[in-house]
Amino acid sequence: MVERDGFEQRLRDARARQGLDRTKESGQAGLPTGSWGIGFRAGVEVVSALAVGVVAGLLLDRWLGTKPWLFLLFFVLGSAAGVLNVYRLFTPRGRRKG
Amino acid sequence: MAAEGKAIDALSQFELAPVLGIVGDSVGFTQSNAHMLLAVVLITALMVYGMAQRAVIPGRLQALAESAYEFVHGLVTEQVGEEGRKFFPFVFSLFMFVLFGNLLGLLPYAFTFTSHIAVTFGLAFVVFVLITVVALAIHGTKFFGYFFPEGAPIWLAPIIVPVEIVSYLSRPISLSIRLFANMVAGHVMLKVFATFILLIGGLGVIGPFVAVLPLAINVALVGFELLVAFLQAYVFAILTCIYLHDAVHLH
């Protein structure tokens, strides 16, 4: 066991010397941070929030018989939620309060 | 197949067809289900046979099984914290299932079950139910405080609360769309360029030489798709962990 511990120590030192251990700096909680990846994620977040808003509005409208109004309201709410999602995407998780 | 009608038919690869003859026909057992079963069998075989030896110096299979285990274990403890250990089996099965689904789909003649929104949404919905139940079980009614951030002026509640609820409900949608869209896009591109090879290859004398170009693109695309297969399984797992973190800690 002692030898293996010594080996681990030497391996860590060697890796640090070679700069192989990347320090975990990325605020996005370890998510890949390519420009394509971020852009695609942001798009998906907006679209899905909007879809949830629209579907919820249409269903509530059909249930309550208030034809266009709840749909319009939830469309706006969905857009706001989409913007909120994208905002969360770019806010480091440690500092996030809301 | 696709080039016979001199048209690009990139979407027929996602069609479901019953397998196993009359039995599969009557219960609706498609090639998608068959590939899911295959993925589960392969994962189980990897873990059972890989760890059968329990050698101090692992062989190839054991090294693969161990690195998969340690990868997901590190992911869970890093994102959720020590109390997230009890969710490790869930995240591990989810990650391996998605990963094997993506990778199996890259083999010739195979079917990518993660390219169907029904499958990815099913998985994402399980995650969504789990995080909601976990948050309710740990925090009780305090969970509903999640929808209203502390310190915000109370008169903003009619705006903030619905927006937060829609944002919360959009989680399974974005989780499933991301995986589904990535897999569909990749496979459609592979198919389109593969069809180009056949179409261009038939153009007289110079055709076969020009057809090398789409072939080269396809070779590069397969490598890229391999990356995407890993990346999307990883993203699915890590987002599950982030949501679990929110459920356990409520911020």
Short mmCIF file of C-alpha atoms in Angstrom, two decimals:
data_model
loop_
_atom_site.label_atom_id
_atom_site.label_comp_id
_atom_site.label_asym_id
_atom_site.label_seq_id
_atom_site.Cartn_x
_atom_site.Cartn_y
_atom_site.Cartn_z
CA MET A 1 0.00 0.00 0.00
CA VAL A 2 2.80 2.38 0.91
CA GLU A 3 4.43 1.89 -2.47
CA ARG A 4 1.17 2.55 -4.26
CA ASP A 5 0.58 5.74 -2.28
CA GLY A 6 4.05 6.88 -3.21
CA PHE A 7 3.29 6.09 -6.82
CA GLU A 8 0.08 8.11 -6.73
CA GLN A 9 2.00 11.05 -5.30
CA ARG A 10 4.70 10.85 -7.96
CA LEU A 11 2.06 10.46 -10.69
CA ARG A 12 0.26 13.57 -9.46
CA ASP A 13 3.50 15.54 -9.40
CA ALA A 14 4.41 14.38 -12.88
CA ARG A 15 0.96 15.24 -14.23
CA ALA A 16 1.11 18.68 -12.63
CA ARG A 17 4.56 19.28 -14.15
CA GLN A 18 3.30 18.39 -17.60
CA GLY A 19 0.15 20.45 -17.14
CA LEU A 20 -2.07 17.43 -17.83
CA ASP A 21 -4.53 18.11 -15.01
CA ARG A 22 -6.74 20.80 -16.32
CA THR A 23 -7.92 23.04 -13.53
CA LYS A 24 -11.68 23.16 -13.39
CA GLU A 25 -12.26 26.81 -14.11
CA SER A 26 -15.31 26.67 -16.34
CA GLY A 27 -18.26 28.27 -14.61
CA GLN A 28 -20.73 26.31 -16.72
CA ALA A 29 -20.54 23.39 -14.30
CA GLY A 30 -18.21 21.35 -16.49
CA LEU A 31 -20.43 21.54 -19.53
CA PRO A 32 -18.67 21.70 -22.88
CA THR A 33 -18.05 25.31 -23.84
CA GLY A 34 -17.65 25.30 -27.59
CA SER A 35 -19.25 28.20 -29.40
CA TRP A 36 -21.47 25.79 -31.35
CA GLY A 37 -22.49 23.93 -28.21
CA ILE A 38 -23.38 27.08 -26.31
CA GLY A 39 -25.32 28.51 -29.23
CA PHE A 40 -27.25 25.32 -29.73
CA ARG A 41 -28.02 25.03 -26.01
CA ALA A 42 -29.29 28.61 -25.88
CA GLY A 43 -31.52 28.00 -28.90
CA VAL A 44 -32.95 24.82 -27.45
CA GLU A 45 -33.65 26.52 -24.12
CA VAL A 46 -35.58 29.36 -25.77
CA VAL A 47 -37.55 27.07 -28.07
CA SER A 48 -38.50 24.60 -25.36
CA ALA A 49 -39.63 27.32 -22.93
CA LEU A 50 -41.67 28.91 -25.70
CA ALA A 51 -43.18 25.54 -26.62
CA VAL A 52 -44.18 24.87 -23.01
CA GLY A 53 -45.77 28.31 -22.78
CA VAL A 54 -47.70 27.95 -26.03
CA VAL A 55 -48.94 24.44 -25.24
CA ALA A 56 -49.94 25.40 -21.70
CA GLY A 57 -51.79 28.46 -23.03
CA LEU A 58 -53.66 26.50 -25.68
CA LEU A 59 -54.67 23.75 -23.24
CA LEU A 60 -55.88 26.24 -20.64
CA ASP A 61 -57.78 28.10 -23.32
CA ARG A 62 -59.54 24.94 -24.44
CA TRP A 63 -60.32 24.03 -20.83
CA LEU A 64 -61.56 27.42 -19.68
CA GLY A 65 -63.05 28.57 -22.99
CA THR A 66 -61.15 31.88 -23.03
CA LYS A 67 -60.11 31.40 -26.61
CA PRO A 68 -57.16 33.62 -27.51
CA TRP A 69 -56.30 35.37 -24.23
CA LEU A 70 -54.50 32.79 -22.14
CA PHE A 71 -52.58 31.70 -25.23
CA LEU A 72 -51.33 35.26 -25.72
CA LEU A 73 -50.48 35.59 -22.01
CA PHE A 74 -48.59 32.30 -21.90
CA PHE A 75 -46.78 33.10 -25.13
CA VAL A 76 -45.28 36.13 -23.37
CA LEU A 77 -44.58 34.08 -20.23
CA GLY A 78 -42.86 31.41 -22.35
CA SER A 79 -40.65 34.00 -24.02
CA ALA A 80 -39.72 35.43 -20.62
CA ALA A 81 -38.93 31.93 -19.33
CA GLY A 82 -36.78 31.32 -22.41
CA VAL A 83 -34.78 34.46 -21.74
CA LEU A 84 -34.50 33.43 -18.09
CA ASN A 85 -33.18 30.00 -19.13
CA VAL A 86 -30.53 31.58 -21.34
CA TYR A 87 -29.61 34.00 -18.55
CA ARG A 88 -29.14 31.03 -16.20
CA LEU A 89 -27.00 29.34 -18.85
CA PHE A 90 -24.50 32.18 -18.69
CA THR A 91 -24.61 32.81 -14.94
CA PRO A 92 -22.10 30.81 -12.89
CA ARG A 93 -24.03 28.44 -10.68
CA GLY A 94 -22.25 29.34 -7.46
CA ARG A 95 -23.30 32.96 -7.54
CA ARG A 96 -26.82 32.31 -8.74
CA LYS A 97 -29.41 33.37 -6.24
CA GLY A 98 -32.69 33.36 -8.07
CA MET B 1 -31.55 2.16 -51.83
CA ALA B 2 -31.80 5.90 -51.50
CA ALA B 3 -30.27 6.59 -54.88
CA GLU B 4 -32.52 4.29 -56.84
CA GLY B 5 -35.15 6.95 -57.37
CA LYS B 6 -32.45 9.58 -58.00
CA ALA B 7 -33.65 11.40 -54.92
CA ILE B 8 -32.23 11.95 -51.49
CA ASP B 9 -34.26 10.03 -48.95
CA ALA B 10 -32.66 10.87 -45.64
CA LEU B 11 -35.55 10.27 -43.27
CA SER B 12 -36.62 6.71 -44.04
CA GLN B 13 -33.83 5.47 -41.76
CA PHE B 14 -35.88 6.61 -38.77
CA GLU B 15 -38.95 4.58 -39.70
CA LEU B 16 -40.01 1.90 -37.28
CA ALA B 17 -40.57 -1.61 -38.52
CA PRO B 18 -41.77 -4.59 -36.50
CA VAL B 19 -39.28 -7.40 -36.01
CA LEU B 20 -39.54 -10.99 -34.78
CA GLY B 21 -42.17 -11.91 -37.34
CA ILE B 22 -45.76 -12.40 -36.26
CA VAL B 23 -45.06 -12.15 -32.53
CA GLY B 24 -43.34 -8.79 -32.85
CA ASP B 25 -46.07 -7.63 -35.20
CA SER B 26 -48.86 -8.32 -32.74
CA VAL B 27 -47.19 -6.68 -29.73
CA GLY B 28 -45.60 -3.83 -31.69
CA PHE B 29 -42.03 -4.92 -31.00
CA THR B 30 -39.94 -2.80 -33.38
CA GLN B 31 -36.26 -2.68 -34.23
CA SER B 32 -36.04 0.28 -31.87
CA ASN B 33 -37.08 -1.91 -28.94
CA ALA B 34 -34.72 -4.60 -30.14
CA HIS B 35 -31.83 -2.16 -30.06
CA MET B 36 -32.81 -0.98 -26.59
CA LEU B 37 -32.72 -4.59 -25.39
CA LEU B 38 -29.39 -5.06 -27.12
CA ALA B 39 -27.99 -1.97 -25.40
CA VAL B 40 -29.15 -3.22 -21.99
CA VAL B 41 -27.67 -6.67 -22.65
CA LEU B 42 -24.36 -5.15 -23.77
CA ILE B 43 -24.15 -2.85 -20.73
CA THR B 44 -24.95 -5.72 -18.37
CA ALA B 45 -22.43 -7.95 -20.11
CA LEU B 46 -19.77 -5.24 -19.88
CA MET B 47 -20.30 -4.74 -16.17
CA VAL B 48 -20.75 -8.44 -15.25
CA TYR B 49 -18.00 -9.96 -17.40
CA GLY B 50 -15.74 -6.96 -17.03
CA MET B 51 -15.80 -7.13 -13.26
CA ALA B 52 -15.88 -10.95 -12.99
CA GLN B 53 -12.10 -11.21 -12.52
CA ARG B 54 -11.72 -8.39 -9.98
CA ALA B 55 -8.03 -8.18 -10.85
CA VAL B 56 -5.79 -5.61 -9.18
CA ILE B 57 -4.32 -4.90 -12.59
CA PRO B 58 -7.41 -4.66 -14.79
CA GLY B 59 -7.68 -6.22 -18.19
CA ARG B 60 -9.16 -4.32 -21.10
CA LEU B 61 -12.82 -4.98 -20.31
CA GLN B 62 -12.34 -4.38 -16.60
CA ALA B 63 -10.53 -1.11 -17.32
CA LEU B 64 -13.44 -0.03 -19.52
CA ALA B 65 -16.02 -0.95 -16.89
CA GLU B 66 -14.03 0.75 -14.14
CA SER B 67 -13.45 3.94 -16.08
CA ALA B 68 -17.15 4.18 -16.96
CA TYR B 69 -18.02 3.68 -13.29
CA GLU B 70 -15.47 6.22 -12.08
CA PHE B 71 -16.44 8.74 -14.75
CA VAL B 72 -20.09 8.77 -13.70
CA HIS B 73 -19.19 8.54 -10.03
CA GLY B 74 -16.98 11.62 -10.33
CA LEU B 75 -19.73 13.40 -12.24
CA VAL B 76 -22.35 12.71 -9.56
CA THR B 77 -20.21 13.55 -6.53
CA GLU B 78 -18.86 16.68 -8.19
CA GLN B 79 -22.23 18.04 -9.26
CA VAL B 80 -24.63 16.85 -6.58
CA GLY B 81 -22.21 16.50 -3.67
CA GLU B 82 -21.70 13.62 -1.26
CA GLU B 83 -25.43 13.21 -0.62
CA GLY B 84 -25.87 12.61 -4.34
CA ARG B 85 -24.29 9.15 -4.04
CA LYS B 86 -27.68 7.53 -3.70
CA PHE B 87 -28.58 8.77 -7.17
CA PHE B 88 -25.49 7.19 -8.71
CA PRO B 89 -27.27 4.01 -9.95
CA PHE B 90 -29.91 6.11 -11.67
CA VAL B 91 -27.46 8.45 -13.39
CA PHE B 92 -25.17 5.59 -14.33
CA SER B 93 -27.93 3.56 -16.01
CA LEU B 94 -29.21 6.67 -17.77
CA PHE B 95 -25.75 7.61 -19.04
CA MET B 96 -24.86 4.10 -20.22
CA PHE B 97 -28.24 3.60 -21.91
CA VAL B 98 -27.99 6.86 -23.84
CA LEU B 99 -24.32 6.31 -24.66
CA PHE B 100 -24.87 2.78 -25.96
CA GLY B 101 -27.93 3.92 -27.89
CA ASN B 102 -25.89 6.64 -29.60
CA LEU B 103 -22.93 4.38 -30.31
CA LEU B 104 -24.99 1.41 -31.54
CA GLY B 105 -26.71 3.74 -33.97
CA LEU B 106 -23.38 4.44 -35.69
CA LEU B 107 -22.92 0.80 -36.71
CA PRO B 108 -24.04 -0.13 -40.21
CA TYR B 109 -27.60 -1.51 -40.41
CA ALA B 110 -28.23 -0.45 -36.81
CA PHE B 111 -31.06 1.74 -35.60
CA THR B 112 -30.56 4.78 -33.34
CA PHE B 113 -33.30 4.66 -30.75
CA THR B 114 -32.15 7.99 -29.28
CA SER B 115 -33.18 9.66 -32.54
CA HIS B 116 -36.86 9.39 -31.59
CA ILE B 117 -38.35 12.17 -29.50
CA ALA B 118 -40.65 9.64 -27.84
CA VAL B 119 -37.65 7.81 -26.40
CA THR B 120 -35.67 10.87 -25.34
CA PHE B 121 -38.74 12.55 -23.91
CA GLY B 122 -39.57 9.39 -22.02
CA LEU B 123 -36.12 9.42 -20.44
CA ALA B 124 -36.29 13.16 -19.73
CA PHE B 125 -39.75 12.78 -18.20
CA VAL B 126 -38.46 10.12 -15.81
CA VAL B 127 -35.71 12.56 -14.79
CA PHE B 128 -38.28 15.34 -14.36
CA VAL B 129 -40.56 13.21 -12.17
CA LEU B 130 -37.57 12.08 -10.11
CA ILE B 131 -36.25 15.58 -9.42
CA THR B 132 -39.72 16.83 -8.48
CA VAL B 133 -40.39 13.89 -6.16
CA VAL B 134 -36.93 14.18 -4.57
CA ALA B 135 -37.36 17.91 -4.00
CA LEU B 136 -40.81 17.38 -2.47
CA ALA B 137 -39.61 14.51 -0.29
CA ILE B 138 -36.61 16.43 1.07
CA HIS B 139 -38.03 19.93 1.37
CA GLY B 140 -41.77 19.37 1.60
CA THR B 141 -43.77 22.49 0.86
CA LYS B 142 -40.61 24.61 0.97
CA PHE B 143 -40.06 23.29 -2.55
CA PHE B 144 -42.64 25.76 -3.81
CA GLY B 145 -40.42 28.58 -2.61
CA TYR B 146 -38.24 27.55 -5.51
CA PHE B 147 -40.61 29.39 -7.81
CA PHE B 148 -40.18 32.69 -6.00
CA PRO B 149 -36.65 33.93 -5.31
CA GLU B 150 -36.03 35.38 -1.88
CA GLY B 151 -35.65 39.13 -1.68
CA ALA B 152 -37.73 39.93 -4.75
CA PRO B 153 -40.48 42.49 -4.16
CA ILE B 154 -43.77 40.74 -3.44
CA TRP B 155 -45.75 42.67 -6.04
CA LEU B 156 -43.65 41.04 -8.74
CA ALA B 157 -44.91 37.57 -7.71
CA PRO B 158 -47.69 37.40 -10.35
CA ILE B 159 -45.00 37.79 -13.03
CA ILE B 160 -42.11 35.83 -11.54
CA VAL B 161 -44.02 32.75 -10.39
CA PRO B 162 -45.58 31.81 -13.77
CA VAL B 163 -42.31 32.49 -15.55
CA GLU B 164 -40.41 30.29 -13.10
CA ILE B 165 -43.02 27.54 -13.45
CA VAL B 166 -42.79 27.61 -17.25
CA SER B 167 -39.02 27.62 -16.98
CA TYR B 168 -39.17 24.59 -14.68
CA LEU B 169 -41.56 22.75 -16.99
CA SER B 170 -39.32 23.43 -19.97
CA ARG B 171 -36.51 21.34 -18.46
CA PRO B 172 -37.62 17.93 -19.76
CA ILE B 173 -38.44 19.48 -23.14
CA SER B 174 -35.01 21.03 -23.62
CA LEU B 175 -33.32 17.89 -22.28
CA SER B 176 -35.10 15.65 -24.76
CA ILE B 177 -34.96 18.00 -27.76
CA ARG B 178 -31.20 18.45 -27.40
CA LEU B 179 -30.42 14.74 -27.59
CA PHE B 180 -33.02 13.99 -30.25
CA ALA B 181 -32.01 16.89 -32.52
CA ASN B 182 -28.31 16.08 -32.31
CA MET B 183 -28.83 12.45 -33.24
CA VAL B 184 -31.27 13.17 -36.06
CA ALA B 185 -29.08 15.92 -37.54
CA GLY B 186 -26.00 13.73 -37.51
CA HIS B 187 -27.68 10.75 -39.12
CA VAL B 188 -29.40 12.85 -41.76
CA MET B 189 -26.05 14.40 -42.74
CA LEU B 190 -24.42 10.97 -42.95
CA LYS B 191 -27.21 9.74 -45.17
CA VAL B 192 -27.22 12.81 -47.41
CA PHE B 193 -23.49 12.63 -48.09
CA ALA B 194 -23.68 8.87 -48.56
CA THR B 195 -26.35 9.44 -51.20
CA PHE B 196 -24.09 12.03 -52.88
CA ILE B 197 -21.43 9.34 -53.25
CA LEU B 198 -23.83 7.14 -55.22
CA LEU B 199 -25.35 9.95 -57.27
CA ILE B 200 -22.03 11.53 -58.23
CA GLY B 201 -20.31 8.18 -58.67
CA GLY B 202 -22.68 7.34 -61.50
CA LEU B 203 -21.77 10.42 -63.55
CA GLY B 204 -19.75 8.96 -66.40
CA VAL B 205 -15.95 8.72 -66.38
CA ILE B 206 -15.01 11.41 -63.86
CA GLY B 207 -17.85 10.49 -61.50
CA PRO B 208 -15.93 8.03 -59.29
CA PHE B 209 -13.11 10.56 -58.83
CA VAL B 210 -15.41 13.39 -57.79
CA ALA B 211 -17.32 11.01 -55.53
CA VAL B 212 -14.20 10.78 -53.36
CA LEU B 213 -15.08 14.22 -51.94
CA PRO B 214 -18.38 13.26 -50.25
CA LEU B 215 -16.74 10.00 -49.19
CA ALA B 216 -14.02 11.98 -47.41
CA ILE B 217 -16.67 14.15 -45.78
CA ASN B 218 -18.48 11.05 -44.59
CA VAL B 219 -15.33 9.60 -43.07
CA ALA B 220 -14.83 12.84 -41.14
CA LEU B 221 -18.51 12.89 -40.19
CA VAL B 222 -18.37 9.41 -38.67
CA GLY B 223 -15.57 10.56 -36.40
CA PHE B 224 -17.52 13.68 -35.53
CA GLU B 225 -20.63 11.62 -34.81
CA LEU B 226 -18.59 9.45 -32.46
CA LEU B 227 -17.69 12.60 -30.55
CA VAL B 228 -21.31 13.78 -30.55
CA ALA B 229 -22.47 10.38 -29.28
CA PHE B 230 -20.22 10.66 -26.23
CA LEU B 231 -20.87 14.36 -25.74
CA GLN B 232 -24.64 14.11 -25.81
CA ALA B 233 -24.70 11.19 -23.37
CA TYR B 234 -22.41 13.26 -21.13
CA VAL B 235 -24.59 16.36 -21.45
CA PHE B 236 -27.71 14.34 -20.66
CA ALA B 237 -26.07 12.89 -17.56
CA ILE B 238 -24.57 16.16 -16.34
CA LEU B 239 -27.82 18.07 -16.76
CA THR B 240 -29.58 15.34 -14.80
CA CYS B 241 -26.96 15.85 -12.08
CA ILE B 242 -27.44 19.64 -12.13
CA TYR B 243 -31.20 19.23 -11.79
CA LEU B 244 -30.66 16.73 -8.97
CA HIS B 245 -28.38 19.25 -7.28
CA ASP B 246 -31.15 21.85 -7.49
CA ALA B 247 -33.63 19.31 -6.10
CA VAL B 248 -31.39 18.32 -3.18
CA HIS B 249 -30.18 21.79 -2.23
CA LEU B 250 -32.90 24.08 -3.63
CA HIS B 251 -30.18 26.51 -4.83
#
